Coordinates of C-alpha atoms in Angstrom, one line a residue:
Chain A
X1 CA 106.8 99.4 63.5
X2 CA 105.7 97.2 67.0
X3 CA 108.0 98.2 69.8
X4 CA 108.7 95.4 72.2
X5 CA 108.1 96.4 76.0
X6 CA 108.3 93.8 77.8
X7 CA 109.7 90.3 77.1
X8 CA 109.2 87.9 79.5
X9 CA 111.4 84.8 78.9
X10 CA 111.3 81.6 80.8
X11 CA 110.6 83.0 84.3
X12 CA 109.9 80.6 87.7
X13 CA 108.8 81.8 91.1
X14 CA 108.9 79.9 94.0
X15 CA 108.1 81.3 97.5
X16 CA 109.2 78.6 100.1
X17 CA 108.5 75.9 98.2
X18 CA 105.4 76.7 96.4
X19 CA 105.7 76.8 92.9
X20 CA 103.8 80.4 91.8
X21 CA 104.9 80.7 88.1
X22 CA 106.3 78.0 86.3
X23 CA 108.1 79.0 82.9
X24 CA 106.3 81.9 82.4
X25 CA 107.0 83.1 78.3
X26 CA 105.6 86.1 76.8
X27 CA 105.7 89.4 75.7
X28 CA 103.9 92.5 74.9
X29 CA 104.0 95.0 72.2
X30 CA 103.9 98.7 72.0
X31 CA 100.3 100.0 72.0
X32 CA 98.4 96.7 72.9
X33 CA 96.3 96.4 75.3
X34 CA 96.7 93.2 77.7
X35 CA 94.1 91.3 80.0
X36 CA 95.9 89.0 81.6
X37 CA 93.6 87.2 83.7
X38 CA 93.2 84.1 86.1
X39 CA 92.2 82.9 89.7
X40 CA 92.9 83.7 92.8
X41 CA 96.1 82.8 93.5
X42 CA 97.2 82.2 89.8
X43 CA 100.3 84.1 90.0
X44 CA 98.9 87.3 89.0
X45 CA 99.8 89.9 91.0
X46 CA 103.7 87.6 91.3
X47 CA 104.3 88.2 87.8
X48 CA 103.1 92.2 87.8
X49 CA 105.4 92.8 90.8
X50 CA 108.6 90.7 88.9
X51 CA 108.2 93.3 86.1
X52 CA 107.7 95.9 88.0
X53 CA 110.7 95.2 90.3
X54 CA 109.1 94.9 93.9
X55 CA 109.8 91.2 93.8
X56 CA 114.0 89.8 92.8
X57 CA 113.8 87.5 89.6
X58 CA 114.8 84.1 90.8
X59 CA 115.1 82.0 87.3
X60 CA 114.4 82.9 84.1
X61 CA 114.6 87.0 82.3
X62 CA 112.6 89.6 81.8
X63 CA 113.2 92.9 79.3
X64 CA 111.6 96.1 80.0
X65 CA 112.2 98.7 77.2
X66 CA 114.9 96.5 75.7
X67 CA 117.0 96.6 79.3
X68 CA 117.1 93.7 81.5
X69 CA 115.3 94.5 84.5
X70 CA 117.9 94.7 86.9
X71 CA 119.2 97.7 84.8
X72 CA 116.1 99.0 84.3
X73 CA 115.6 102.4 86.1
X74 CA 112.0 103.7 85.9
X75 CA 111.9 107.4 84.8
X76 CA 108.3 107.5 84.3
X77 CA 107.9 105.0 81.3
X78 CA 106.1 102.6 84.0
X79 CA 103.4 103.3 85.5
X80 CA 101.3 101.7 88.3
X81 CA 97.9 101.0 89.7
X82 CA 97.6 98.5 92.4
X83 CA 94.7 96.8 94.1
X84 CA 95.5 98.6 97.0
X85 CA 94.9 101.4 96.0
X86 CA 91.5 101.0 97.7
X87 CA 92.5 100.2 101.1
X88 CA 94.6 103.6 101.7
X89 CA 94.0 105.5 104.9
X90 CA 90.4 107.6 103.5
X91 CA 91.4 110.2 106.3
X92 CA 94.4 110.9 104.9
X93 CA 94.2 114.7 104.5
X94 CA 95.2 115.4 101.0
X95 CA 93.2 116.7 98.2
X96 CA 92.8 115.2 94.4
X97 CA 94.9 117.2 93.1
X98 CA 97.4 116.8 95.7
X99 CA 97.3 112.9 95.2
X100 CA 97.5 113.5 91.3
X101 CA 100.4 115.6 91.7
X102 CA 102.5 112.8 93.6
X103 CA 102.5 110.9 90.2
X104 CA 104.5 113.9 88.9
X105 CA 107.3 113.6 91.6
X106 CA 110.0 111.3 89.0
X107 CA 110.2 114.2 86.9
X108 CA 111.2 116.0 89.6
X109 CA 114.8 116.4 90.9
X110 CA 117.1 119.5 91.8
X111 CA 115.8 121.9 89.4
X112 CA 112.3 121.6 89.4
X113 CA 110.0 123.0 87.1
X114 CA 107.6 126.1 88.3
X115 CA 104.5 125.0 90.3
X116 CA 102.2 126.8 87.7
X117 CA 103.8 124.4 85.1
X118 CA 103.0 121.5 87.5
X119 CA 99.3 122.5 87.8
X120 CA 98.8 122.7 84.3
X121 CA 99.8 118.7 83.9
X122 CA 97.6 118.0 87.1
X123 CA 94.8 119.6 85.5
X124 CA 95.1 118.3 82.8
X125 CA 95.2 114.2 83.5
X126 CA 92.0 115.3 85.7
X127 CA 90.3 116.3 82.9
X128 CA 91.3 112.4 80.9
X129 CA 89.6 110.6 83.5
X130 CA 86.7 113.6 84.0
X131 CA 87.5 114.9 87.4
X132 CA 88.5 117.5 87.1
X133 CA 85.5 119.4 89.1
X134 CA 86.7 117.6 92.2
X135 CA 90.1 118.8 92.0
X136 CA 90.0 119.9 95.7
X137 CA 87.7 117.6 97.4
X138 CA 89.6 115.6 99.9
X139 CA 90.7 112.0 98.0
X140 CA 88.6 110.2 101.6
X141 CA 85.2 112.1 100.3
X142 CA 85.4 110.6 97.2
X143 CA 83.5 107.2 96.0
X144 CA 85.5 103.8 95.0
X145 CA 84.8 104.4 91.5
X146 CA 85.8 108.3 91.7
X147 CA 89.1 107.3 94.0
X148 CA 89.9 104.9 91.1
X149 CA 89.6 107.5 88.8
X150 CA 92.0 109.6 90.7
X151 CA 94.5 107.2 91.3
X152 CA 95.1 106.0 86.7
X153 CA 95.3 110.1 87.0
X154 CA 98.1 110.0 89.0
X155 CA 99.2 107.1 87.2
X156 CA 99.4 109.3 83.7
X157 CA 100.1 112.4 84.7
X158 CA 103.9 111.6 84.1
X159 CA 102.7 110.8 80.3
X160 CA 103.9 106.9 81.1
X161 CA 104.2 104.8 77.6
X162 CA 103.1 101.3 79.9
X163 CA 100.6 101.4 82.7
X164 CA 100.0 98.4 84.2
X165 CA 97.1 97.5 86.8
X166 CA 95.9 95.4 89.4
X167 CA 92.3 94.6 89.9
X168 CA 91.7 98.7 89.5
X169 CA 87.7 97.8 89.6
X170 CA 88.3 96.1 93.2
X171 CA 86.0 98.4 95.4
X172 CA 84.0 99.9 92.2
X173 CA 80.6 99.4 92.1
X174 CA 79.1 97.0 88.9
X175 CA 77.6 100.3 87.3
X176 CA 80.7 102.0 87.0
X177 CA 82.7 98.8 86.0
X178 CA 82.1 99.5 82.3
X179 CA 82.7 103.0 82.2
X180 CA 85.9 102.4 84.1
X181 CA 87.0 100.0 81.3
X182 CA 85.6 102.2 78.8
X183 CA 87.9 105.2 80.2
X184 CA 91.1 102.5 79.7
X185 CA 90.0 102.2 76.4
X186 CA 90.4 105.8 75.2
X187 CA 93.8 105.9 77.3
X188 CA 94.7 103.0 75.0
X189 CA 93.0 104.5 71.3
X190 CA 93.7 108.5 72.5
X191 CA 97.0 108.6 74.0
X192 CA 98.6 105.5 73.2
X193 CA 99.2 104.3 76.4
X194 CA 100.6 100.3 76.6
X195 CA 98.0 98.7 79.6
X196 CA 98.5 95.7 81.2
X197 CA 95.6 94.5 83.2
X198 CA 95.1 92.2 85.4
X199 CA 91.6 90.7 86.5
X200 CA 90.3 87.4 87.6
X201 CA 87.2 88.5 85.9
X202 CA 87.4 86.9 82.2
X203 CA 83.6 87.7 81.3
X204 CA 83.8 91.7 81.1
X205 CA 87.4 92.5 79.9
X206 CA 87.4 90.2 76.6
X207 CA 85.3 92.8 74.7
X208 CA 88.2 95.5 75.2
X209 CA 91.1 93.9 75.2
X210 CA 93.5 93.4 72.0
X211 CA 95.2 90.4 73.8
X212 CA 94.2 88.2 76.5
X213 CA 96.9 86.5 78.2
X214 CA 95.5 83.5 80.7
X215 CA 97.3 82.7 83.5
X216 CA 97.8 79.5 86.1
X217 CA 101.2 79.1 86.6
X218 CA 102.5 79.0 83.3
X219 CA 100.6 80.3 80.7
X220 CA 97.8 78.7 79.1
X221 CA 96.2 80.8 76.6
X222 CA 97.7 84.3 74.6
X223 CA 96.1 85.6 71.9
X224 CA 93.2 87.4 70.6
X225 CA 90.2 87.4 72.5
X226 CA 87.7 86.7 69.7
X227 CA 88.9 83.1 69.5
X228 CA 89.2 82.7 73.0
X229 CA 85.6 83.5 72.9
X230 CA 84.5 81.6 70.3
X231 CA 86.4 78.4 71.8
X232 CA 83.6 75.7 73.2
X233 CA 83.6 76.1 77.3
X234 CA 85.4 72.3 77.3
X235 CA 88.4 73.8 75.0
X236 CA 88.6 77.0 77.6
X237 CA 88.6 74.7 80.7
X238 CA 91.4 72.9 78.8
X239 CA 93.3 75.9 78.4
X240 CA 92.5 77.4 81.7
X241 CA 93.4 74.2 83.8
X242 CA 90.9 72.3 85.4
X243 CA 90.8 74.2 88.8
X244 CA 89.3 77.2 87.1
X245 CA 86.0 78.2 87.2
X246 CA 85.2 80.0 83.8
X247 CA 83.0 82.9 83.8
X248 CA 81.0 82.9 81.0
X249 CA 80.8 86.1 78.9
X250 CA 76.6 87.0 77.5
X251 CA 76.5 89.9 75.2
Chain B
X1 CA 108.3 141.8 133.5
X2 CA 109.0 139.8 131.1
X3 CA 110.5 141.9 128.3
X4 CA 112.7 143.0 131.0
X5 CA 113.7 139.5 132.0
X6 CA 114.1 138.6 128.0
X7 CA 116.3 141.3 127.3
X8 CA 118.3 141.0 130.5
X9 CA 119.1 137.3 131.0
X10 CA 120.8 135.8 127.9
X11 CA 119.5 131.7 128.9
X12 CA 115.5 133.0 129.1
X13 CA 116.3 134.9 125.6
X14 CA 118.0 131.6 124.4
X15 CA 115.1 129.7 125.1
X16 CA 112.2 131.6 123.7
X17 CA 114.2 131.0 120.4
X18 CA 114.5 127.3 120.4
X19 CA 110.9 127.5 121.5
X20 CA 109.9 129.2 117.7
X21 CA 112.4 127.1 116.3
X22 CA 111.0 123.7 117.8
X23 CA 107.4 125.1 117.6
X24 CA 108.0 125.3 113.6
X25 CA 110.0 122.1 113.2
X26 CA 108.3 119.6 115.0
X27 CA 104.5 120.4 113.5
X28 CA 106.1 120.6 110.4
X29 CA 107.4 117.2 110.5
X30 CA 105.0 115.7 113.0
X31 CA 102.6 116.3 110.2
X32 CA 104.1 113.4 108.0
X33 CA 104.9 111.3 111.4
X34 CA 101.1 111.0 112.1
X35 CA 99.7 110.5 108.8
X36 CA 102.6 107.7 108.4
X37 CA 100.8 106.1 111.4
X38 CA 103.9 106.6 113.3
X39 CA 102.8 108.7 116.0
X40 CA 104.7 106.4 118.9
X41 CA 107.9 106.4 117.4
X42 CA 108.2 110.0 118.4
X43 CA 108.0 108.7 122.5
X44 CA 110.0 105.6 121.2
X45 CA 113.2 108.1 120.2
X46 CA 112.2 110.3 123.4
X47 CA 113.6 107.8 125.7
X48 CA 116.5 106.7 123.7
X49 CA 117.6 110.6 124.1
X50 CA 117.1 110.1 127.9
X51 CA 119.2 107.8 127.9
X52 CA 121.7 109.8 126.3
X53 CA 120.9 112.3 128.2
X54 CA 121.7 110.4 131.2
X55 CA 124.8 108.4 130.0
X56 CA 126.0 112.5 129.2
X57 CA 125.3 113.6 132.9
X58 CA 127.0 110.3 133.9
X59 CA 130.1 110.7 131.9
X60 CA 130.1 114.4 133.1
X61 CA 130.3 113.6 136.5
X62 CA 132.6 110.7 136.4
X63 CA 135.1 111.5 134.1
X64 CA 134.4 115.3 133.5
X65 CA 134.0 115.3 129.9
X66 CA 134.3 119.0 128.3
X67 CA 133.3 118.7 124.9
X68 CA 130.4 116.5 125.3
X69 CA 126.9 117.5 126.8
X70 CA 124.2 115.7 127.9
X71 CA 122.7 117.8 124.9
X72 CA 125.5 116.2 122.5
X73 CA 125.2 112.2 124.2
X74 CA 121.5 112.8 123.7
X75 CA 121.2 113.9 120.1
X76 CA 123.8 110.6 120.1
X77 CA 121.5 107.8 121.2
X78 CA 118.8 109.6 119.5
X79 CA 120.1 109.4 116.4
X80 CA 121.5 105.5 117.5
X81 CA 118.1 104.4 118.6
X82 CA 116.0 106.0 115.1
X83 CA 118.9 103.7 112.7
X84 CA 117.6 100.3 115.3
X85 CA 113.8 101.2 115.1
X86 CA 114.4 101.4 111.6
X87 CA 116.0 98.1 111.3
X88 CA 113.7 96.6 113.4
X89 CA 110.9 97.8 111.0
X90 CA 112.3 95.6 108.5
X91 CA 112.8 92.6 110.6
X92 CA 109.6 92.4 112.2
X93 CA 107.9 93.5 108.5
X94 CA 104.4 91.5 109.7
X95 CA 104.1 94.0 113.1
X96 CA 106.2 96.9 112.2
X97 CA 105.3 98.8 115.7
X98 CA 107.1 95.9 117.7
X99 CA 109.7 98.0 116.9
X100 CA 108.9 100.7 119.6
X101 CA 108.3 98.8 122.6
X102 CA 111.4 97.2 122.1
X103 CA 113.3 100.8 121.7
X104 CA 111.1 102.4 124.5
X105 CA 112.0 99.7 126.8
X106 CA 115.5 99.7 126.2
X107 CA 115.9 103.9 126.4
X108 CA 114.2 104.0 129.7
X109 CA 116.3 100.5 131.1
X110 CA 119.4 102.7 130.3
X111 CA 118.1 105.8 131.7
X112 CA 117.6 104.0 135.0
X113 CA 121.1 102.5 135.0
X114 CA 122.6 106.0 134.0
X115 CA 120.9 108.1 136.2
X116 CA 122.0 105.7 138.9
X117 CA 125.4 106.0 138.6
X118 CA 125.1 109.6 138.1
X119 CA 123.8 109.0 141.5
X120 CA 120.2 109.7 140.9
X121 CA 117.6 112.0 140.1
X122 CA 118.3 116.3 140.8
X123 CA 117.7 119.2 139.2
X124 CA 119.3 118.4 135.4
X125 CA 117.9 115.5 135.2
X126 CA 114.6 117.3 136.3
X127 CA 114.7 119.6 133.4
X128 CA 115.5 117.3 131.1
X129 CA 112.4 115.4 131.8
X130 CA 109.5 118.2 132.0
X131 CA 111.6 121.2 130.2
X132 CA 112.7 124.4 131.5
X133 CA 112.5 128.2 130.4
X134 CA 116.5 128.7 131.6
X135 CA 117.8 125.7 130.0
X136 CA 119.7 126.2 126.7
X137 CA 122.7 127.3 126.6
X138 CA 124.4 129.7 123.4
X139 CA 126.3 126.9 121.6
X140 CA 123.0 124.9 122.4
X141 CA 121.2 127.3 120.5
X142 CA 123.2 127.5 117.3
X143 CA 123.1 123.6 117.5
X144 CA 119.4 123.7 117.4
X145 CA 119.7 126.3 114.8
X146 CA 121.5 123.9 112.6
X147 CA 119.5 120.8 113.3
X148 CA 116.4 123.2 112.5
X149 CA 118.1 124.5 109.1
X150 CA 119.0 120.9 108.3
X151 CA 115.8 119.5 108.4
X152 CA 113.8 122.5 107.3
X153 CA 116.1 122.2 103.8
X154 CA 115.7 118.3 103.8
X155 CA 111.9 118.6 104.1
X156 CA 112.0 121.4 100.9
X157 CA 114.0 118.9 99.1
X158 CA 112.3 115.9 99.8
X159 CA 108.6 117.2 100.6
X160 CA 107.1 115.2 97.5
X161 CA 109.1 112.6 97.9
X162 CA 108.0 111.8 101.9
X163 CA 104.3 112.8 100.6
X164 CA 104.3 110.2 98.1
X165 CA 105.5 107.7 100.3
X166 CA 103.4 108.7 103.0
X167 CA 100.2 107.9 101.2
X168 CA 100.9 105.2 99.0
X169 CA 104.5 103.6 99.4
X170 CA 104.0 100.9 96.5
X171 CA 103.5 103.6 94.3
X172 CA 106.7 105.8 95.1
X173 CA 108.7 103.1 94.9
X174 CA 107.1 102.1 91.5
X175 CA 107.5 105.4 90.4
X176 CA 111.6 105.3 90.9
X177 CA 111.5 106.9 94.5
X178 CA 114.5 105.3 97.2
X179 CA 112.2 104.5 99.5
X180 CA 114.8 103.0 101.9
X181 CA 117.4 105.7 102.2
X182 CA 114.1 108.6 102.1
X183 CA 112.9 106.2 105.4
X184 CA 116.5 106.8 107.0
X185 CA 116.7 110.2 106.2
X186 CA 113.1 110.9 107.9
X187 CA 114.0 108.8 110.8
X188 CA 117.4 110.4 111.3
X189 CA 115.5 114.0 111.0
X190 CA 112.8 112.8 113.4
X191 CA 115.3 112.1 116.1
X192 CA 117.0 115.7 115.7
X193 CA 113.7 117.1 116.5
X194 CA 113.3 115.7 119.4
X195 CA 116.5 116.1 120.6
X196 CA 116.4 119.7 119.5
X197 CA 112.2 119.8 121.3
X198 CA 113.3 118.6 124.5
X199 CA 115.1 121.3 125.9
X200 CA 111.7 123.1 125.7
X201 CA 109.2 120.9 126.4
X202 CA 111.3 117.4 128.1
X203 CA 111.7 113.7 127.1
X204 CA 107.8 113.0 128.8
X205 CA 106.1 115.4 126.3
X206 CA 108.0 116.1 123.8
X207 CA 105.9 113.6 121.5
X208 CA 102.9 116.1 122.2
X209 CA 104.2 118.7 120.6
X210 CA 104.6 116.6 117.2
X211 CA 101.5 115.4 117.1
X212 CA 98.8 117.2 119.6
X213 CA 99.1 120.5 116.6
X214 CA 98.5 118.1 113.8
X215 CA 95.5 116.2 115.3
X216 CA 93.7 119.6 115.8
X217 CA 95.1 120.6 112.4
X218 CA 93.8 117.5 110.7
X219 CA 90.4 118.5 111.7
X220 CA 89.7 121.7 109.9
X221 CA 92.7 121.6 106.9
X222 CA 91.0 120.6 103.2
X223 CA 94.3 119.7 101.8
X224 CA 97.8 118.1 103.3
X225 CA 99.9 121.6 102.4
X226 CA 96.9 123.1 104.6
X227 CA 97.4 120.3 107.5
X228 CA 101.0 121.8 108.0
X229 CA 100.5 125.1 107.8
X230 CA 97.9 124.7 110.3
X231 CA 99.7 122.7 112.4
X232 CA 102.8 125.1 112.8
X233 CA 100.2 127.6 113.8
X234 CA 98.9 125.6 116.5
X235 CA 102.5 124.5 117.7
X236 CA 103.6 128.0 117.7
X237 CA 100.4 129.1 119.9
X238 CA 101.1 127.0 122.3
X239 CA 104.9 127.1 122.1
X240 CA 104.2 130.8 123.1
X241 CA 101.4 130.6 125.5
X242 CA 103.2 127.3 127.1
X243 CA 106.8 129.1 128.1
X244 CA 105.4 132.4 129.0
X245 CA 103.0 131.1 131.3
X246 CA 105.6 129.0 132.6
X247 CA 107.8 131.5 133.0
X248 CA 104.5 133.5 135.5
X249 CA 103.5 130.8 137.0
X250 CA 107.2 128.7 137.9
X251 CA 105.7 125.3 136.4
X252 CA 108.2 123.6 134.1
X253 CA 107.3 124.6 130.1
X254 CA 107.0 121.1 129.3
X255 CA 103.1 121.2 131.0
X256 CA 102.2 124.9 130.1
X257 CA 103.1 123.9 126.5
X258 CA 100.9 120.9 126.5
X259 CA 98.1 121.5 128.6
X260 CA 97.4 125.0 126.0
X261 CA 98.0 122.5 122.9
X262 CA 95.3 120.1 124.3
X263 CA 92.7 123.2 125.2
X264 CA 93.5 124.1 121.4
X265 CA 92.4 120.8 120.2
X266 CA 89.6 120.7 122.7
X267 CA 88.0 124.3 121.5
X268 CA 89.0 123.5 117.8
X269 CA 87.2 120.4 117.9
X270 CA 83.7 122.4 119.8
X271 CA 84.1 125.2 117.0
X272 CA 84.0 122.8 114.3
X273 CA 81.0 120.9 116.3
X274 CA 78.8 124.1 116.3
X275 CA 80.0 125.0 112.6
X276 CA 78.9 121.4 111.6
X277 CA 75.4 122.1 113.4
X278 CA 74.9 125.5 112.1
X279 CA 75.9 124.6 108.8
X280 CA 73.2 121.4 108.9
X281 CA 70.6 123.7 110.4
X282 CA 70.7 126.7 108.3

């Protein structure tokens, strides 16, 4: 039976007086996996912080596990990658598997479980994204694509039913791109892991995605990507708003 | 001799204590103030305690207060002037280190007007502002002893907690962490320290000894549980050097304790040179 984890009903954002989402409806299901893409300044990153709640709801409602948000306490159901995640201080002195370890920290209160116990979960998210040999390198040595890698550990090492990200492949090189979208892939298939992701890249996402969710203010496409593909490039400009340049996908 | 001295004179005993204790507390948590980027707020709160420190001498001379110290009006402001820095920070969001100017400014505009009335500078105010080895007191002691416990237990409690946030703040709060009341609560703990440091090593330097350890840590430690053990090494070397030296050579703590702290850097960052080079050429 689908599971509803987020509803997102009727929501508008305004900062000053510049419209950012305008009735924004939609909702995702228990083990989909989301692309929700658009430009620059589409309202991306507003809509990902509303449900995530960094930014107050100002009209409009949004569900997360059945609860509205303002209820909503995250005990490690959520999870997080941001886009900053590639602008953090690279001399911070902390190793892998210290940075994977911080995702661990919402488990954590009075009582808290042995370290050996810890290491054991560490260990093993490192060894989901294939890291697991750089365990103590320092997190600055690392490469983009590597750092990225360390960072969805962090963000699963908690076991999180929805992890939702922001531009992760910001700061990755183009070789790596696929692999990194092939590694979300088997988070999705393998552990069953919800994933929202956000990209302003249509082109590369469309072939793993099970729902692509476009985004310019309000919402002007959801729904599987195979017809959004197969729609003519007129139709898709339609759809996409006529700002938008569409990147065209060739496979 | 100075066993002799140690054993015989209670204040000297009193502070070599608060010397270990300050040597382990403020690396320990000057470890998380310098990777926060937040190595100036440590001078910021030093001269907010001045001017508690002042207002207390002022008050004392005046109006002969019994149960406050300079020590007490100190740890006062100090805890006063962390709560506005913090404020500040949220205020000024776009250029968060406004915030210390502002407090700096303020601390040493009060210190002036204090230490005015309290008709101007002499010998307390002297040790207050470079250290001294015959300075604390026994209910000093057991204050410092407190603050230290306090923010030792805080730290155990809260040492994921002020590591995630540390690195990657969007994420802890993400991840459920109170990343407002955890900022308090580090703030609040900072300005013990230095209220607690500066009987040793005075308002000027007492930023040094927060950070000075971790900046030669930081260059040899592989991992952040590594940075601060290394760091409390390195204040505790020069904690001990720095006073007994003092105490030979009649120069205020404050200098002995920084000066070795800055030849430990200096030799740490030449061994790691030659290490570097050896490594490369062999």
């Amino acid at each position: 039976m689908s599971n509803t984890l987020i509803n997102v009903n009727d929501v508008t954002h305004r900062y000053d007086r510049h419209t950012v989402l305008e009735n924004i409806s939609f909702s995702v299901e228990e083990g989909a996996f989301v692309g929700l893409v658009g430009p620059n300044g589409s309202g991306k990153t507003t809509i990902i912080k509303l449900m995530l709640g960094l930014e107050k709801l100002q009209k409009g409602s949004i569900e997360t596990f059945g609860k509205p948000i303002h209820k909503f306490t995250n005990k490690g159901h959520i999870s997080f990658v941001s886009q900053k995640a590639n602008s953090f201080n690279r001399g911070f002195p902390a190793t892998a598997k210290e940075v994977v370890g911080m995702g661990l920290t919402s488990k954590l209160s009075l009582l808290r479980p042995t370290t050996k116990k810890l290491e054991h979960h560490i260990y093993e998210a490192l060894d989901q994204v294939n890291m697991s040999e750089y365990a103590n390198t320092n997190i600055g040595d690392l490469s983009g694509g590597q750092q990225q890698r360390i960072f969805i550990a962090r963000s699963i090492v908690n076991k999180p039913r929805l992890l939702i990200l922001d531009e992760p492949t910001v700061g990755v090189d183009t070789e790596n791109v696929e692999q990194f979208y092939q590694l979300l892939s088997k988070l999705n298939d393998e552990l069953g892991i919800t994933l929202i992701l956000v990209s302003h890249d249509i082109g590369s996402i469309t072939t793993h995605v099970t729902d692509l969710l476009c985004l310019n203010k309000s919402i002007h496409y959801h729904g599987n990507p195979s017809d959004f593909e197969n729609m003519t490039d007129e139709q898709r400009s339609k759809l996409y708003g006529h700002d938008m340049h569409t990147i065209t996908h060739n496979h | 001799m100075l066993l002799d001295a140690l054993l015989s004179f209670e204040l000297l005993r009193n502070t070599f204590y608060t010397g270990l204790l300050v040597g382990f507390i403020a690396p320990l948590l000057g470890t998380f103030i310098v990777v926060r980027r937040l190595s100036l707020i440590a001078d910021g709160l030093s001269h907010v305690t001045l001017a508690g420190i002042a207002f207390g001498l002022f008050m004392q001379k005046k109006y002969t207060l019994l149960f406050l110290t300079p020590f007490h009006t100190g740890i006062i402001f100090s805890i006063i002037g962390a709560i506005v820095i913090e404020n500040l920070r949220s205020v000024y969001k776009a250029f968060q280190e406004i915030a210390i100017p502002i407090t700096l400014s303020l601390g040493v505009g009060l210190s002036v007007v204090f230490i005015a009335l309290a008709d101007g500078i002499n010998t307390d105010i002297f040790a207050y502002l470079f250290g001294s080895v015959a300075a604390v007191s026994r209910s000093d002691l057991y204050l410092i002893l407190v603050t230290t416990g306090l923010v030792l237990l805080l730290i155990i409690f809260l040492y994921k907690e002020l590591f995630a946030l540390s690195f990657d703040e969007e994420f802890a709060t993400v991840s459920g962490m109170r990343a407002k009341v955890i900022h308090y609560l580090f703030i609040i703990m900072t300005a013990l320290v230095i209220s607690a440091s500066i009987r040793i090593v005075g308002v000027l330097l007492v930023s040094a000894l927060m950070t000075l350890p971790v900046a030669t840590a930081i260059r040899v430690a592989k991992s952040f549980k590594q940075t601060i053990i290394y760091s409390i090494i390195y204040g505790e070397v020069a904690v001990i050097v720095g006073l007994v030296s003092g105490y030979y050579l009649e120069i205020p703590p404050g200098g002995t304790i920084v000066i070795t702290s800055a030849i430990l850097l200096g030799l740490t960052l030449l061994v790691k040179k030659w290490y570097l080079a050896y490594i490369y050429k062999g």
